[in-house]
Coordinates of C-alpha atoms in Angstrom, one line a residue:
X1454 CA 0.0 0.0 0.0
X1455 CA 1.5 3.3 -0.9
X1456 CA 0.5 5.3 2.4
X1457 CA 1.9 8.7 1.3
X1458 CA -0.6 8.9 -1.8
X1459 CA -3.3 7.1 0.1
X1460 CA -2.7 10.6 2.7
X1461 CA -2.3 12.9 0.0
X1462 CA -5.7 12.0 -1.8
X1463 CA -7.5 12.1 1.8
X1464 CA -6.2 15.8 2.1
X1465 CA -6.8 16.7 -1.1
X1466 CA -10.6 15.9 -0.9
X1467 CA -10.8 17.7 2.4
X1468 CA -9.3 21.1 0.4
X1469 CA -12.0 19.9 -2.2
X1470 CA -14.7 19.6 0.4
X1471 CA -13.6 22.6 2.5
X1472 CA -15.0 24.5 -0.4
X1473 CA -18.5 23.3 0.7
X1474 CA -21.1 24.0 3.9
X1475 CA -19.7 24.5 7.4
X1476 CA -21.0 22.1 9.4
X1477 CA -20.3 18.9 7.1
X1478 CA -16.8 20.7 6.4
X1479 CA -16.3 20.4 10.0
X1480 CA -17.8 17.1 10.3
X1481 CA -15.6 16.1 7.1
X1482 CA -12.2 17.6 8.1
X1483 CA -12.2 15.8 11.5
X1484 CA -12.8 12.8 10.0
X1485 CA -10.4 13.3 7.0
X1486 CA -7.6 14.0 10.1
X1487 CA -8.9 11.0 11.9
X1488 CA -8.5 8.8 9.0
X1489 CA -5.1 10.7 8.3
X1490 CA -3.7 9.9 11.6
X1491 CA -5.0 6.3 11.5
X1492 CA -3.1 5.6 7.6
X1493 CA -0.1 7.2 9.6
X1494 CA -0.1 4.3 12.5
X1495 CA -0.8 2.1 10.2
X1496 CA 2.5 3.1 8.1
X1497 CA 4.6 3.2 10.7
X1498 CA 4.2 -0.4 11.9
X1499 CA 1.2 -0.1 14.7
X1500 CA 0.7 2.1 17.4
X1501 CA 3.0 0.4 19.4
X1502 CA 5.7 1.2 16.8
X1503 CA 4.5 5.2 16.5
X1504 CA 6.8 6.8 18.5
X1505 CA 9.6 5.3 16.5
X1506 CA 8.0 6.5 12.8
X1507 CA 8.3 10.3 13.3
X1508 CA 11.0 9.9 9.9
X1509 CA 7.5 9.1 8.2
X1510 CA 6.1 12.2 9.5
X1511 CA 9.0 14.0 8.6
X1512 CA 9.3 13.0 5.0
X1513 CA 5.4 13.1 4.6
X1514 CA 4.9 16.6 5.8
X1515 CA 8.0 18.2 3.5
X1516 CA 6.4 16.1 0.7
X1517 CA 2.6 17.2 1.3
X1518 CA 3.7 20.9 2.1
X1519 CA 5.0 21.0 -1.1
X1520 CA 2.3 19.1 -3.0
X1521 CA -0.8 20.3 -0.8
X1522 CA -0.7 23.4 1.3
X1523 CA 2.4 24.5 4.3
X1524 CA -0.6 23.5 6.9
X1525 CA 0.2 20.1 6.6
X1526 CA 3.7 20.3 8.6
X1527 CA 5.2 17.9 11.3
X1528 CA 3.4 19.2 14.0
X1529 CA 0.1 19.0 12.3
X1530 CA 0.7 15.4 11.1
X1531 CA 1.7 14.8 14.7
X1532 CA -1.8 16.1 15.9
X1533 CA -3.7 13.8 13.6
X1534 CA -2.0 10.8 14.6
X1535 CA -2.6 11.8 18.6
X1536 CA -5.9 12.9 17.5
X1537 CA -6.3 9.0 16.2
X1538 CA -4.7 7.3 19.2
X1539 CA -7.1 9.2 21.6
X1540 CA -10.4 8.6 19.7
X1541 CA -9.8 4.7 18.1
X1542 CA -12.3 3.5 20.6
X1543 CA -14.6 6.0 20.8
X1544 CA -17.8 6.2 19.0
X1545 CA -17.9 9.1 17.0
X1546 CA -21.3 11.3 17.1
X1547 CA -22.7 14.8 16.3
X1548 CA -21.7 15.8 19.4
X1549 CA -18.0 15.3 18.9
X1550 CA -18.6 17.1 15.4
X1551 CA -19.6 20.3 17.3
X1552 CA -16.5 21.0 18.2
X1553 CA -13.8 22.0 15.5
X1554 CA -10.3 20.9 15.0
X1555 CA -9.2 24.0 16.6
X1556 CA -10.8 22.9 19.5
X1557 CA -9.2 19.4 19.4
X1558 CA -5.8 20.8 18.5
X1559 CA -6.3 22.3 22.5
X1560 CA -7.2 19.3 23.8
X1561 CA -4.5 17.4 22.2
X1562 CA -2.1 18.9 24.8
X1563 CA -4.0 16.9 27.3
X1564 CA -3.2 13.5 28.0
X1565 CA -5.8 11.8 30.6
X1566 CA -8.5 11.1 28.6
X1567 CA -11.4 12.0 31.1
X1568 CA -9.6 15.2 30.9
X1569 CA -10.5 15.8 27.1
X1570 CA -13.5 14.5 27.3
X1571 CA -14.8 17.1 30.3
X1572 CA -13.6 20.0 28.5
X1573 CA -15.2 18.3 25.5
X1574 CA -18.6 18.0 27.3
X1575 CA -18.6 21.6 28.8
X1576 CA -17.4 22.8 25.3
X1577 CA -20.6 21.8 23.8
X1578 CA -23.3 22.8 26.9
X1579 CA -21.3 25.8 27.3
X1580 CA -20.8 26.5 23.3
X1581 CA -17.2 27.8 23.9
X1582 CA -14.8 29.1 21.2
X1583 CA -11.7 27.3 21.6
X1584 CA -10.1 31.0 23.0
X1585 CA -12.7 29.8 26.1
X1586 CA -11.7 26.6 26.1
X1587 CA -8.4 27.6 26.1
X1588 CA -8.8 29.5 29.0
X1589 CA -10.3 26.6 31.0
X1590 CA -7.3 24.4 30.4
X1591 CA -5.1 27.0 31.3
X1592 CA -6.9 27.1 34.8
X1593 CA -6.7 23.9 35.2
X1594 CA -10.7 23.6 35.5
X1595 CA -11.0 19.7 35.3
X1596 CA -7.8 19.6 37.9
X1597 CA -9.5 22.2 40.4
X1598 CA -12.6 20.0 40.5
X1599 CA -13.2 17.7 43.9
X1600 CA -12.5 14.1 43.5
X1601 CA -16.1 13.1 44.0
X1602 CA -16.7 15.2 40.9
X1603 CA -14.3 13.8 38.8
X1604 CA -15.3 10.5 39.6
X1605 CA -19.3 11.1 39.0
X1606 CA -18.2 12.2 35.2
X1607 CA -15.9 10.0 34.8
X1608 CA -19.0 7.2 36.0
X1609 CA -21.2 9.3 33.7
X1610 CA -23.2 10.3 36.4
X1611 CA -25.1 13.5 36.8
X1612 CA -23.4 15.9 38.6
X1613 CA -25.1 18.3 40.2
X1614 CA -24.5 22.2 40.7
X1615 CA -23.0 21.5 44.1
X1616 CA -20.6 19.3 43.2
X1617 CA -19.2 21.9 40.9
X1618 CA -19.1 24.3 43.9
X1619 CA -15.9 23.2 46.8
X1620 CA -17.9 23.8 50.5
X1621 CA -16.1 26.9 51.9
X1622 CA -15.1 25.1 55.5

């Protein structure tokens, strides 16, 4: 399989299809860098083998930043495949398309996955721009929160307004 065109045609139809309505280009670019960042495990041996296939992403972004657009450098190649590796198992939604690749690019700095997937949940009650969101990870919301707290989301439990709130004494 020759991964490098197999990439270069997925990014080329999401510049095609970038071209069209806003919330299936949304929906369509996250799942274009999804499928991106899955060909890259797959071409460099297995995600047990990423970490040791950043040559790939090296070689792939010079070669798609000169066939494509500059946007597809290391770092952003990097970001799909994380963006890959943190979503394989999870069942993707219209909720998850709410939220735009800006927005994941923030949570991509994040590594505990019930982490993401608060700031994820309070970015779509809350409709925040990812400058909000941005904000809330920089506080260290999620962190801040009681441990009761984090353990009724991470349970999927309701939570409700007083767990939010620490008890002053």
């Amino acid at each position: 399989m020759d991964y490098y065109n197999e990439i270069k045609n997925e990014l080329i139809n999401n510049e095609v299809y970038k071209k069209i309505k806003d919330y299936s280009k949304n929906k369509n670019e996250l799942e274009t860098y999804y499928r991106v960042g899955k060909l890259l495990i797959e071409a460099q041996g297995g995600i047990s083998r990423a970490k040791y296939g950043d040559e790939i992403i090296k070689e792939y972004s010079k070669k798609l930043m000169a066939d494509i657009d500059k946007k597809y450098g290391e770092r952003n190649l990097r970001n799909m495949r994380k963006f890959y590796i943190l979503f394989k198992n999870e069942i993707w939604n219209a909720m998850r398309s709410k939220l735009s690749w800006t927005h994941y690019r923030e949570l991509l700095v994040l590594n505990d996955i019930n982490e993401i997937n608060y700031y994820i949940k309070i970015s779509n009650e809350q409709n925040l721009s990812y400058r909000k969101l941005h904000d809330k990870i920089k506080s260290k919301e999620y962190e801040r929160l009681d441990k009761n707290t984090r353990n009724k989301l991470i349970a999927k439990e309701d939570a409700k307004i007083e767990d939010y709130i620490k008890h002053p004494i």
